[in-house]
mmCIF file of C-alpha atoms in Angstrom:
data_model
loop_
_atom_site.group_PDB
_atom_site.id
_atom_site.type_symbol
_atom_site.label_atom_id
_atom_site.label_comp_id
_atom_site.label_asym_id
_atom_site.label_seq_id
_atom_site.Cartn_x
_atom_site.Cartn_y
_atom_site.Cartn_z
ATOM 1 C CA MET A 1 -6.960 21.496 44.376
ATOM 2 C CA THR A 2 -3.212 22.058 44.643
ATOM 3 C CA TYR A 3 -1.630 24.325 47.242
ATOM 4 C CA PHE A 4 1.604 26.208 46.817
ATOM 5 C CA THR A 5 3.195 28.153 49.630
ATOM 6 C CA LYS A 6 5.723 30.942 49.324
ATOM 7 C CA ALA A 7 8.503 28.388 49.916
ATOM 8 C CA ASP A 8 7.124 26.115 47.157
ATOM 9 C CA ILE A 9 7.109 29.043 44.722
ATOM 10 C CA GLN A 10 10.677 30.023 45.616
ATOM 11 C CA ALA A 11 11.830 26.416 45.099
ATOM 12 C CA MET A 12 10.325 26.131 41.606
ATOM 13 C CA ASP A 13 12.387 25.978 38.443
ATOM 14 C CA LYS A 14 12.597 29.562 37.158
ATOM 15 C CA SER A 15 10.692 28.993 33.930
ATOM 16 C CA TYR A 16 7.909 27.063 35.707
ATOM 17 C CA ARG A 17 7.590 29.840 38.287
ATOM 18 C CA VAL A 18 7.459 32.553 35.636
ATOM 19 C CA ASN A 19 4.681 30.762 33.736
ATOM 20 C CA LEU A 20 2.696 30.004 36.879
ATOM 21 C CA VAL A 21 2.916 33.426 38.502
ATOM 22 C CA ASN A 22 2.171 35.224 35.246
ATOM 23 C CA SER A 23 -1.086 33.239 35.042
ATOM 24 C CA LEU A 24 -2.363 34.177 38.471
ATOM 25 C CA THR A 25 -3.766 37.661 37.984
ATOM 26 C CA GLY A 26 -6.152 36.560 35.209
ATOM 27 C CA PHE A 27 -6.486 37.908 31.693
ATOM 28 C CA LYS A 28 -4.289 40.816 30.701
ATOM 29 C CA SER A 29 -4.459 43.580 28.139
ATOM 30 C CA ALA A 30 -2.203 43.445 25.075
ATOM 31 C CA ASN A 31 -0.770 46.729 23.883
ATOM 32 C CA LEU A 32 2.092 47.929 21.748
ATOM 33 C CA ILE A 33 3.916 50.899 23.215
ATOM 34 C CA GLY A 34 5.511 53.184 20.638
ATOM 35 C CA THR A 35 8.277 55.662 21.389
ATOM 36 C CA GLN A 36 10.927 57.673 19.600
ATOM 37 C CA SER A 37 14.396 58.598 20.823
ATOM 38 C CA PRO A 38 15.570 62.223 20.687
ATOM 39 C CA ASP A 39 17.557 61.278 17.568
ATOM 40 C CA LYS A 40 14.371 59.940 15.868
ATOM 41 C CA GLN A 41 14.967 56.207 16.270
ATOM 42 C CA THR A 42 11.568 54.530 16.792
ATOM 43 C CA ASN A 43 10.900 51.675 19.218
ATOM 44 C CA LEU A 44 7.909 49.377 19.664
ATOM 45 C CA ALA A 45 7.355 46.950 22.548
ATOM 46 C CA ILE A 46 4.487 44.669 23.539
ATOM 47 C CA ILE A 47 3.270 45.053 27.111
ATOM 48 C CA SER A 48 0.574 43.225 29.053
ATOM 49 C CA SER A 49 0.654 45.519 32.074
ATOM 50 C CA ALA A 50 -1.236 48.628 30.942
ATOM 51 C CA PHE A 51 -4.063 49.465 33.317
ATOM 52 C CA HIS A 52 -6.698 52.131 33.894
ATOM 53 C CA LEU A 53 -5.823 54.591 36.617
ATOM 54 C CA GLY A 54 -8.459 57.287 36.353
ATOM 55 C CA ALA A 55 -10.861 59.019 33.969
ATOM 56 C CA ASP A 56 -10.513 62.695 35.011
ATOM 57 C CA PRO A 57 -7.707 63.347 34.409
ATOM 58 C CA ALA A 58 -7.557 60.364 32.035
ATOM 59 C CA LEU A 59 -4.569 58.355 33.243
ATOM 60 C CA ILE A 60 -3.043 55.018 32.246
ATOM 61 C CA GLY A 61 -0.271 53.179 34.073
ATOM 62 C CA PHE A 62 2.053 50.449 32.891
ATOM 63 C CA ILE A 63 4.932 48.522 34.394
ATOM 64 C CA ASN A 64 8.369 48.706 32.837
ATOM 65 C CA ARG A 65 10.729 45.897 33.714
ATOM 66 C CA PRO A 66 13.700 46.704 35.951
ATOM 67 C CA ALA A 67 15.513 49.729 34.653
ATOM 68 C CA SER A 68 18.661 47.630 34.174
ATOM 69 C CA VAL A 69 17.097 45.895 31.148
ATOM 70 C CA ASP A 70 14.850 46.940 28.271
ATOM 71 C CA ARG A 71 15.593 50.598 28.751
ATOM 72 C CA HIS A 72 14.700 51.739 25.236
ATOM 73 C CA THR A 73 11.034 52.431 25.920
ATOM 74 C CA LEU A 74 11.633 54.072 29.296
ATOM 75 C CA ASP A 75 14.619 56.121 28.094
ATOM 76 C CA ASN A 76 12.674 57.386 25.095
ATOM 77 C CA LEU A 77 9.530 58.406 26.922
ATOM 78 C CA LEU A 78 11.445 60.089 29.723
ATOM 79 C CA ALA A 79 13.431 62.044 27.138
ATOM 80 C CA THR A 80 10.550 63.037 24.846
ATOM 81 C CA GLU A 81 7.633 62.849 27.335
ATOM 82 C CA TYR A 82 5.389 61.264 24.695
ATOM 83 C CA TYR A 83 4.440 57.671 23.895
ATOM 84 C CA THR A 84 1.622 55.706 22.319
ATOM 85 C CA LEU A 85 -0.455 52.676 23.254
ATOM 86 C CA ASN A 86 -1.942 50.600 20.456
ATOM 87 C CA HIS A 87 -4.265 47.634 21.014
ATOM 88 C CA VAL A 88 -3.067 44.291 19.709
ATOM 89 C CA ASN A 89 -5.806 42.736 17.579
ATOM 90 C CA THR A 90 -6.239 39.264 16.102
ATOM 91 C CA ASP A 91 -4.594 40.291 12.792
ATOM 92 C CA ILE A 92 -1.249 41.305 14.303
ATOM 93 C CA ILE A 93 -0.591 38.820 17.121
ATOM 94 C CA LYS A 94 2.621 37.392 15.639
ATOM 95 C CA GLN A 95 4.144 40.744 14.736
ATOM 96 C CA ALA A 96 3.200 42.128 18.149
ATOM 97 C CA HIS A 97 4.717 39.144 19.975
ATOM 98 C CA GLN A 98 7.882 39.416 17.885
ATOM 99 C CA THR A 99 8.503 42.938 19.248
ATOM 100 C CA SER A 100 9.465 41.253 22.546
ATOM 101 C CA ALA A 101 12.698 39.980 20.951
ATOM 102 C CA ARG A 102 15.790 41.868 22.111
ATOM 103 C CA TYR A 103 16.655 44.003 19.118
ATOM 104 C CA PRO A 104 19.613 46.356 19.362
ATOM 105 C CA LYS A 105 18.678 49.982 19.955
ATOM 106 C CA GLU A 106 19.564 51.015 16.402
ATOM 107 C CA GLU A 107 17.039 48.570 14.918
ATOM 108 C CA SER A 108 13.375 49.615 15.010
ATOM 109 C CA GLU A 109 10.867 46.896 15.901
ATOM 110 C CA PHE A 110 8.591 48.462 13.289
ATOM 111 C CA THR A 111 11.040 47.542 10.528
ATOM 112 C CA ALA A 112 11.896 44.193 12.096
ATOM 113 C CA THR A 113 8.295 42.994 12.473
ATOM 114 C CA GLY A 114 6.557 44.596 9.511
ATOM 115 C CA LEU A 115 4.255 46.766 11.593
ATOM 116 C CA THR A 116 3.791 50.227 10.086
ATOM 117 C CA GLU A 117 4.559 53.545 11.748
ATOM 118 C CA CYS A 118 1.675 55.992 11.716
ATOM 119 C CA TRP A 119 2.154 59.642 12.692
ATOM 120 C CA ILE A 120 -0.804 61.708 13.832
ATOM 121 C CA ASP A 121 -1.026 65.499 13.987
ATOM 122 C CA GLY A 122 2.645 65.998 14.749
ATOM 123 C CA PHE A 123 2.417 63.853 17.911
ATOM 124 C CA GLU A 124 6.022 63.019 18.835
ATOM 125 C CA ALA A 125 5.727 59.239 19.053
ATOM 126 C CA PRO A 126 4.742 56.624 16.468
ATOM 127 C CA PHE A 127 1.360 54.905 16.437
ATOM 128 C CA VAL A 128 0.773 51.492 14.840
ATOM 129 C CA GLU A 129 -1.095 51.708 11.548
ATOM 130 C CA GLN A 130 -2.541 48.178 11.917
ATOM 131 C CA SER A 131 -3.975 48.872 15.364
ATOM 132 C CA LEU A 132 -7.582 50.034 15.621
ATOM 133 C CA VAL A 133 -7.357 51.634 19.070
ATOM 134 C CA ARG A 134 -4.533 54.163 19.306
ATOM 135 C CA ILE A 135 -3.843 56.292 22.337
ATOM 136 C CA GLY A 136 -1.377 59.161 22.630
ATOM 137 C CA LEU A 137 0.030 59.731 26.117
ATOM 138 C CA LYS A 138 2.092 62.400 27.826
ATOM 139 C CA TYR A 139 4.344 61.204 30.644
ATOM 140 C CA VAL A 140 3.364 62.563 34.062
ATOM 141 C CA GLU A 141 5.188 60.575 36.750
ATOM 142 C CA HIS A 142 6.925 57.315 37.542
ATOM 143 C CA HIS A 143 7.604 55.295 40.677
ATOM 144 C CA THR A 144 10.329 52.713 41.174
ATOM 145 C CA LEU A 145 8.804 49.751 43.013
ATOM 146 C CA LEU A 146 10.407 47.339 45.455
ATOM 147 C CA ASN A 147 11.526 44.835 42.814
ATOM 148 C CA ASN A 148 13.015 47.606 40.663
ATOM 149 C CA THR A 149 10.175 47.535 38.173
ATOM 150 C CA VAL A 150 9.007 51.019 37.241
ATOM 151 C CA LEU A 151 5.399 52.175 37.235
ATOM 152 C CA VAL A 152 5.001 54.761 34.471
ATOM 153 C CA ILE A 153 1.922 56.989 34.463
ATOM 154 C CA GLY A 154 0.769 58.982 31.471
ATOM 155 C CA GLU A 155 -2.151 61.251 30.683
ATOM 156 C CA ILE A 156 -4.233 60.525 27.608
ATOM 157 C CA VAL A 157 -3.889 63.446 25.217
ATOM 158 C CA LEU A 158 -5.092 61.817 21.994
ATOM 159 C CA VAL A 159 -7.463 58.944 21.182
ATOM 160 C CA ASP A 160 -7.965 57.558 17.686
ATOM 161 C CA ILE A 161 -10.685 54.895 17.331
ATOM 162 C CA PRO A 162 -13.307 53.910 14.765
ATOM 163 C CA SER A 163 -16.406 56.014 15.447
ATOM 164 C CA THR A 164 -18.662 53.021 14.824
ATOM 165 C CA SER A 165 -17.157 51.191 17.791
ATOM 166 C CA ILE A 166 -18.209 53.799 20.378
ATOM 167 C CA GLY A 167 -21.550 53.231 22.082
ATOM 168 C CA VAL A 168 -23.977 56.048 22.853
ATOM 169 C CA ASP A 169 -22.754 55.967 26.456
ATOM 170 C CA GLY A 170 -19.048 56.078 25.582
ATOM 171 C CA LEU A 171 -18.239 52.371 26.003
ATOM 172 C CA VAL A 172 -15.927 51.175 23.241
ATOM 173 C CA ASN A 173 -16.740 47.763 21.779
ATOM 174 C CA ILE A 174 -13.175 46.464 21.881
ATOM 175 C CA GLU A 175 -14.411 42.933 21.205
ATOM 176 C CA GLN A 176 -15.850 44.050 17.857
ATOM 177 C CA LEU A 177 -12.445 45.609 17.125
ATOM 178 C CA ASN A 178 -10.813 42.181 17.692
ATOM 179 C CA THR A 179 -8.663 43.386 20.575
ATOM 180 C CA VAL A 180 -7.055 40.318 22.165
ATOM 181 C CA ALA A 181 -6.500 39.277 25.778
ATOM 182 C CA VAL A 182 -3.337 37.587 27.081
ATOM 183 C CA SER A 183 -2.817 34.854 29.649
ATOM 184 C CA GLY A 184 0.552 33.946 31.070
ATOM 185 C CA LEU A 185 3.431 35.273 29.009
ATOM 186 C CA ASP A 186 2.589 34.094 25.546
ATOM 187 C CA THR A 187 -1.003 32.917 25.076
ATOM 188 C CA TYR A 188 -3.461 35.030 23.096
ATOM 189 C CA HIS A 189 -7.253 34.847 23.271
ATOM 190 C CA ASP A 190 -10.202 36.425 21.573
ATOM 191 C CA THR A 191 -13.346 37.069 23.557
ATOM 192 C CA SER A 192 -17.082 36.580 23.499
ATOM 193 C CA LYS A 193 -19.339 38.906 25.466
ATOM 194 C CA ILE A 194 -21.376 37.191 28.159
ATOM 195 C CA THR A 195 -23.251 40.119 29.657
ATOM 196 C CA ARG A 196 -23.183 43.782 30.567
ATOM 197 C CA LEU A 197 -24.559 44.555 34.014
ATOM 198 C CA SER A 198 -26.084 47.677 35.542
ATOM 199 C CA TYR A 199 -24.477 49.811 38.263
ATOM 200 C CA ALA A 200 -24.760 47.819 41.499
ATOM 201 C CA LYS A 201 -26.594 49.141 44.550
ATOM 202 C CA PRO A 202 -27.374 47.387 47.844
ATOM 203 C CA ARG A 203 -30.646 45.457 47.778
ATOM 204 C CA LYS A 204 -31.329 46.296 44.127
ATOM 205 C CA LYS A 205 -31.523 43.515 41.544
ATOM 206 C CA LEU A 206 -28.886 43.826 38.803
ATOM 207 C CA GLN A 207 -30.236 44.501 35.340
ATOM 208 C CA ILE A 208 -28.690 43.040 32.222
ATOM 209 C CA ILE A 209 -27.941 46.055 30.009
ATOM 210 C CA GLU A 210 -26.874 43.957 27.022
ATOM 211 C CA GLU A 211 -26.768 40.199 26.498
ATOM 212 C CA MET B 1 -11.678 56.975 12.724
ATOM 213 C CA THR B 2 -12.619 59.459 15.450
ATOM 214 C CA TYR B 3 -10.085 61.655 17.238
ATOM 215 C CA PHE B 4 -10.417 62.926 20.761
ATOM 216 C CA THR B 5 -7.958 65.376 22.266
ATOM 217 C CA LYS B 6 -7.343 66.013 25.937
ATOM 218 C CA ALA B 7 -9.724 68.983 25.748
ATOM 219 C CA ASP B 8 -12.439 66.801 24.147
ATOM 220 C CA ILE B 9 -12.084 64.253 26.938
ATOM 221 C CA GLN B 10 -12.281 66.924 29.630
ATOM 222 C CA ALA B 11 -15.434 68.362 28.029
ATOM 223 C CA MET B 12 -17.277 65.016 27.940
ATOM 224 C CA ASP B 13 -20.221 64.197 30.154
ATOM 225 C CA LYS B 14 -18.796 62.406 33.192
ATOM 226 C CA SER B 15 -20.495 59.072 32.591
ATOM 227 C CA TYR B 16 -19.518 59.048 28.894
ATOM 228 C CA ARG B 17 -15.900 59.831 29.811
ATOM 229 C CA VAL B 18 -15.792 57.100 32.460
ATOM 230 C CA ASN B 19 -17.082 54.486 30.015
ATOM 231 C CA LEU B 20 -14.765 55.597 27.222
ATOM 232 C CA VAL B 21 -11.565 55.882 29.237
ATOM 233 C CA ASN B 22 -12.191 52.594 31.039
ATOM 234 C CA SER B 23 -12.324 50.899 27.626
ATOM 235 C CA LEU B 24 -9.010 52.195 26.381
ATOM 236 C CA THR B 25 -6.482 49.918 28.061
ATOM 237 C CA GLY B 26 -8.040 46.753 26.618
ATOM 238 C CA PHE B 27 -9.285 43.672 28.456
ATOM 239 C CA LYS B 28 -8.898 43.586 32.210
ATOM 240 C CA SER B 29 -8.664 40.890 34.830
ATOM 241 C CA ALA B 30 -11.628 40.256 37.148
ATOM 242 C CA ASN B 31 -10.807 39.406 40.746
ATOM 243 C CA LEU B 32 -12.539 39.450 44.088
ATOM 244 C CA ILE B 33 -10.371 40.800 46.876
ATOM 245 C CA GLY B 34 -11.161 39.388 50.305
ATOM 246 C CA THR B 35 -10.148 41.007 53.583
ATOM 247 C CA GLN B 36 -11.033 40.897 57.249
ATOM 248 C CA SER B 37 -11.009 43.756 59.749
ATOM 249 C CA PRO B 38 -9.193 43.391 63.080
ATOM 250 C CA ASP B 39 -12.618 42.771 64.679
ATOM 251 C CA LYS B 40 -13.318 39.895 62.228
ATOM 252 C CA GLN B 41 -15.734 41.642 59.858
ATOM 253 C CA THR B 42 -15.160 40.269 56.345
ATOM 254 C CA ASN B 43 -15.195 42.344 53.166
ATOM 255 C CA LEU B 44 -15.238 41.370 49.493
ATOM 256 C CA ALA B 45 -14.752 43.725 46.539
ATOM 257 C CA ILE B 46 -14.462 43.202 42.785
ATOM 258 C CA ILE B 47 -11.435 44.797 41.147
ATOM 259 C CA SER B 48 -10.314 44.918 37.537
ATOM 260 C CA SER B 49 -6.896 46.398 38.233
ATOM 261 C CA ALA B 50 -4.844 43.468 39.552
ATOM 262 C CA PHE B 51 -1.650 43.046 37.578
ATOM 263 C CA HIS B 52 1.521 40.945 37.548
ATOM 264 C CA LEU B 53 4.541 42.711 38.985
ATOM 265 C CA GLY B 54 7.183 40.003 39.260
ATOM 266 C CA ALA B 55 7.733 36.272 39.668
ATOM 267 C CA ASP B 56 10.679 36.171 42.126
ATOM 268 C CA PRO B 57 9.604 37.400 44.581
ATOM 269 C CA ALA B 58 6.059 36.707 43.339
ATOM 270 C CA LEU B 59 4.326 40.079 43.469
ATOM 271 C CA ILE B 60 0.908 41.359 42.436
ATOM 272 C CA GLY B 61 -0.219 44.978 42.369
ATOM 273 C CA PHE B 62 -3.692 46.470 42.335
ATOM 274 C CA ILE B 63 -5.128 49.965 42.367
ATOM 275 C CA ASN B 64 -7.373 51.068 45.194
ATOM 276 C CA ARG B 65 -9.593 54.040 44.486
ATOM 277 C CA PRO B 66 -8.792 57.313 46.261
ATOM 278 C CA ALA B 67 -8.363 56.723 49.964
ATOM 279 C CA SER B 68 -11.293 59.051 50.644
ATOM 280 C CA VAL B 69 -13.786 56.433 49.379
ATOM 281 C CA ASP B 70 -14.042 52.640 49.564
ATOM 282 C CA ARG B 71 -11.628 52.399 52.422
ATOM 283 C CA HIS B 72 -12.787 49.029 53.768
ATOM 284 C CA THR B 73 -10.448 46.899 51.675
ATOM 285 C CA LEU B 74 -7.442 49.175 52.144
ATOM 286 C CA ASP B 75 -8.061 49.707 55.882
ATOM 287 C CA ASN B 76 -8.384 45.984 56.449
ATOM 288 C CA LEU B 77 -5.299 44.884 54.566
ATOM 289 C CA LEU B 78 -3.140 47.618 56.085
ATOM 290 C CA ALA B 79 -4.315 46.547 59.550
ATOM 291 C CA THR B 80 -4.004 42.768 59.114
ATOM 292 C CA GLU B 81 -1.368 42.644 56.315
ATOM 293 C CA TYR B 82 -3.215 39.790 54.593
ATOM 294 C CA TYR B 83 -5.701 39.650 51.731
ATOM 295 C CA THR B 84 -6.888 37.280 49.027
ATOM 296 C CA LEU B 85 -7.439 37.446 45.274
ATOM 297 C CA ASN B 86 -10.012 35.117 43.758
ATOM 298 C CA HIS B 87 -10.680 34.848 40.004
ATOM 299 C CA VAL B 88 -14.186 35.691 38.864
ATOM 300 C CA ASN B 89 -15.482 32.869 36.675
ATOM 301 C CA THR B 90 -18.536 32.554 34.452
ATOM 302 C CA ASP B 91 -20.649 31.027 37.254
ATOM 303 C CA ILE B 92 -20.347 33.982 39.643
ATOM 304 C CA ILE B 93 -20.413 37.087 37.449
ATOM 305 C CA LYS B 94 -23.568 38.583 38.981
ATOM 306 C CA GLN B 95 -22.565 37.966 42.589
ATOM 307 C CA ALA B 96 -19.086 39.338 41.874
ATOM 308 C CA HIS B 97 -20.457 42.469 40.190
ATOM 309 C CA GLN B 98 -22.882 43.003 43.075
ATOM 310 C CA THR B 99 -19.945 43.331 45.504
ATOM 311 C CA SER B 100 -19.306 46.756 43.913
ATOM 312 C CA ALA B 101 -22.446 48.127 45.604
ATOM 313 C CA ARG B 102 -21.685 50.412 48.554
ATOM 314 C CA TYR B 103 -22.566 48.263 51.519
ATOM 315 C CA PRO B 104 -22.043 49.699 55.011
ATOM 316 C CA LYS B 105 -18.919 48.443 56.747
ATOM 317 C CA GLU B 106 -20.884 46.249 59.156
ATOM 318 C CA GLU B 107 -22.432 44.276 56.287
ATOM 319 C CA SER B 108 -20.237 41.633 54.629
ATOM 320 C CA GLU B 109 -20.441 41.402 50.850
ATOM 321 C CA PHE B 110 -20.208 37.635 51.284
ATOM 322 C CA THR B 111 -23.557 37.571 53.087
ATOM 323 C CA ALA B 112 -25.069 40.200 50.813
ATOM 324 C CA THR B 113 -24.189 38.459 47.548
ATOM 325 C CA GLY B 114 -24.355 34.781 48.458
ATOM 326 C CA LEU B 115 -20.681 34.092 47.849
ATOM 327 C CA THR B 116 -19.209 31.756 50.444
ATOM 328 C CA GLU B 117 -16.267 32.448 52.722
ATOM 329 C CA CYS B 118 -13.548 29.839 52.581
ATOM 330 C CA TRP B 119 -10.711 29.788 55.144
ATOM 331 C CA ILE B 120 -7.454 28.022 54.312
ATOM 332 C CA ASP B 121 -4.791 26.891 56.764
ATOM 333 C CA GLY B 122 -5.418 29.671 59.251
ATOM 334 C CA PHE B 123 -4.709 32.353 56.615
ATOM 335 C CA GLU B 124 -6.081 35.600 58.062
ATOM 336 C CA ALA B 125 -8.297 36.671 55.176
ATOM 337 C CA PRO B 126 -11.282 34.983 53.522
ATOM 338 C CA PHE B 127 -11.093 33.233 50.156
ATOM 339 C CA VAL B 128 -14.116 32.727 47.895
ATOM 340 C CA GLU B 129 -15.356 29.132 47.866
ATOM 341 C CA GLN B 130 -16.858 29.463 44.366
ATOM 342 C CA SER B 131 -13.620 30.738 42.841
ATOM 343 C CA LEU B 132 -11.259 28.215 41.253
ATOM 344 C CA VAL B 133 -8.087 30.311 41.423
ATOM 345 C CA ARG B 134 -7.397 31.592 44.943
ATOM 346 C CA ILE B 135 -4.318 33.539 45.916
ATOM 347 C CA GLY B 136 -3.247 34.537 49.425
ATOM 348 C CA LEU B 137 -1.168 37.709 49.639
ATOM 349 C CA LYS B 138 0.857 39.495 52.284
ATOM 350 C CA TYR B 139 0.992 43.275 52.017
ATOM 351 C CA VAL B 140 4.474 44.625 51.262
ATOM 352 C CA GLU B 141 4.180 48.279 50.205
ATOM 353 C CA HIS B 142 1.867 50.907 48.808
ATOM 354 C CA HIS B 143 2.299 54.124 46.841
ATOM 355 C CA THR B 144 -0.144 57.003 46.641
ATOM 356 C CA LEU B 145 -0.307 58.144 43.016
ATOM 357 C CA LEU B 146 -0.945 61.603 41.599
ATOM 358 C CA ASN B 147 -4.731 61.224 41.400
ATOM 359 C CA ASN B 148 -4.891 59.887 44.979
ATOM 360 C CA THR B 149 -5.421 56.316 43.876
ATOM 361 C CA VAL B 150 -3.281 53.888 45.843
ATOM 362 C CA LEU B 151 -1.097 51.180 44.322
ATOM 363 C CA VAL B 152 -1.017 48.244 46.748
ATOM 364 C CA ILE B 153 1.651 45.580 46.315
ATOM 365 C CA GLY B 154 1.480 42.155 47.910
ATOM 366 C CA GLU B 155 3.628 39.047 47.852
ATOM 367 C CA ILE B 156 2.001 35.734 46.973
ATOM 368 C CA VAL B 157 2.231 33.447 49.990
ATOM 369 C CA LEU B 158 -0.440 30.882 49.077
ATOM 370 C CA VAL B 159 -1.896 29.598 45.799
ATOM 371 C CA ASP B 160 -4.857 27.227 45.611
ATOM 372 C CA ILE B 161 -5.747 25.981 42.115
ATOM 373 C CA PRO B 162 -7.011 22.746 40.536
ATOM 374 C CA SER B 163 -3.969 20.586 39.800
ATOM 375 C CA THR B 164 -5.436 19.538 36.445
ATOM 376 C CA SER B 165 -5.318 23.134 35.218
ATOM 377 C CA ILE B 166 -1.535 23.492 35.545
ATOM 378 C CA GLY B 167 0.529 22.660 32.465
ATOM 379 C CA VAL B 168 3.830 20.794 32.633
ATOM 380 C CA ASP B 169 5.616 24.136 32.238
ATOM 381 C CA GLY B 170 3.648 25.912 34.976
ATOM 382 C CA LEU B 171 1.180 27.816 32.773
ATOM 383 C CA VAL B 172 -2.306 27.749 34.292
ATOM 384 C CA ASN B 173 -5.157 27.192 31.840
ATOM 385 C CA ILE B 174 -7.356 29.963 33.196
ATOM 386 C CA GLU B 175 -9.610 29.703 30.153
ATOM 387 C CA GLN B 176 -10.471 26.102 31.044
ATOM 388 C CA LEU B 177 -11.274 27.369 34.555
ATOM 389 C CA ASN B 178 -13.783 29.830 33.038
ATOM 390 C CA THR B 179 -11.996 32.901 34.354
ATOM 391 C CA VAL B 180 -13.622 35.960 32.758
ATOM 392 C CA ALA B 181 -12.197 39.141 31.256
ATOM 393 C CA VAL B 182 -13.716 42.604 31.709
ATOM 394 C CA SER B 183 -14.054 45.535 29.325
ATOM 395 C CA GLY B 184 -15.067 48.994 30.406
ATOM 396 C CA LEU B 185 -16.666 49.057 33.847
ATOM 397 C CA ASP B 186 -19.334 46.425 33.559
ATOM 398 C CA THR B 187 -18.984 44.096 30.573
ATOM 399 C CA TYR B 188 -17.900 40.491 31.083
ATOM 400 C CA HIS B 189 -16.412 38.189 28.467
ATOM 401 C CA ASP B 190 -15.295 34.605 28.195
ATOM 402 C CA THR B 191 -12.358 33.746 25.994
ATOM 403 C CA SER B 192 -11.225 31.399 23.268
ATOM 404 C CA LYS B 193 -7.543 30.621 22.830
ATOM 405 C CA ILE B 194 -6.125 31.664 19.467
ATOM 406 C CA THR B 195 -2.495 30.645 19.836
ATOM 407 C CA ARG B 196 0.459 30.249 22.158
ATOM 408 C CA LEU B 197 3.736 31.541 20.738
ATOM 409 C CA SER B 198 7.360 30.705 21.446
ATOM 410 C CA TYR B 199 9.877 33.042 23.115
ATOM 411 C CA ALA B 200 10.760 35.692 20.543
ATOM 412 C CA LYS B 201 14.325 36.233 19.320
ATOM 413 C CA PRO B 202 15.599 38.530 16.568
ATOM 414 C CA ARG B 203 15.592 36.899 13.117
ATOM 415 C CA LYS B 204 14.070 33.658 14.416
ATOM 416 C CA LYS B 205 10.653 32.540 13.177
ATOM 417 C CA LEU B 206 8.056 32.274 15.933
ATOM 418 C CA GLN B 207 6.812 28.777 16.630
ATOM 419 C CA ILE B 208 3.239 28.025 17.576
ATOM 420 C CA ILE B 209 3.471 26.097 20.854
ATOM 421 C CA GLU B 210 -0.243 25.320 21.012
ATOM 422 C CA GLU B 211 -3.066 26.113 18.629
#
């Protein structure tokens, strides 16, 4: 095993540190966040920081980088209050990754990467046509954190998924939908289900719900 | 495709809604969080909400459920300021899942599940012997969010990983270490790398760094 202390991490070359630290939390979700400015300019950005915050109300959080950079997404959703999350699947990894390039505000990442805007029921932000799990969110609150990153919280107001992927108990088979996982900054993985386990209780043997 | 609106989600059976909404962010990390109370009682809890917050300083966030329930982890880390994150790997899925059972405070999940405490360099919280990626954190701040969940932020002060898993550029091969990904509340997956892509720039073709 190798040990690193706080001082070792601070002394690392920046790029080495970024790769290492980004690996440490484990696998991450891969989503495209779609927004539109008040003057109808669309924006699309890949994020690996979306996380579940609660089911009732149904809330999702994500981390926006310091407000001094990459403001397009944050500016748009604060102005319009609406944004979308769209799962990255195995068919669109390259296009999704390419959205992380720093395009000028007047250039839409949809046009630049070849991903297709999809508008649902008058919802005021663009979904991604090629994505199979599309979520419409309404902004509810944000918190600026100690390193100037911004936690943005939204409530789920629209979900668009293939009906065949939803189990009888509500679980969505995101593996079957080819949703990918991310490690580090730039490595994409598909998955293979190992097991699904029952609700855990003290002194009760876990049951395998599905192999 | 199937559409759900906010009203549809609110009208769902609770268990169905919990399964559905927990699936919507994509794949999640799987970590065991280890703490110790001031009177030396250890605690271990599985979480799927750990996320990267920054590399310099090296910060990780996680979401603790509403402070009214499951207080052991939060109480301990606020009292001692130290806690650990340990990747769940394919060898310890059942033990890790079992830590989610509601054990009384005086019963350690280490003892109850058969996972082994591991103490490093006098660090004041227990690591998991069976985990191959172990991170020691010092509490820095927390935020109570609108649904009474608590975002806890810690700085990485110790990392313990197999040296052979670290690439020349700092990326950790967590797939080789059999770290698992989670979907929904209870489904565990291993992964298979698809590709690693170069840093994206406008009008520059992405390079595949590793297949």
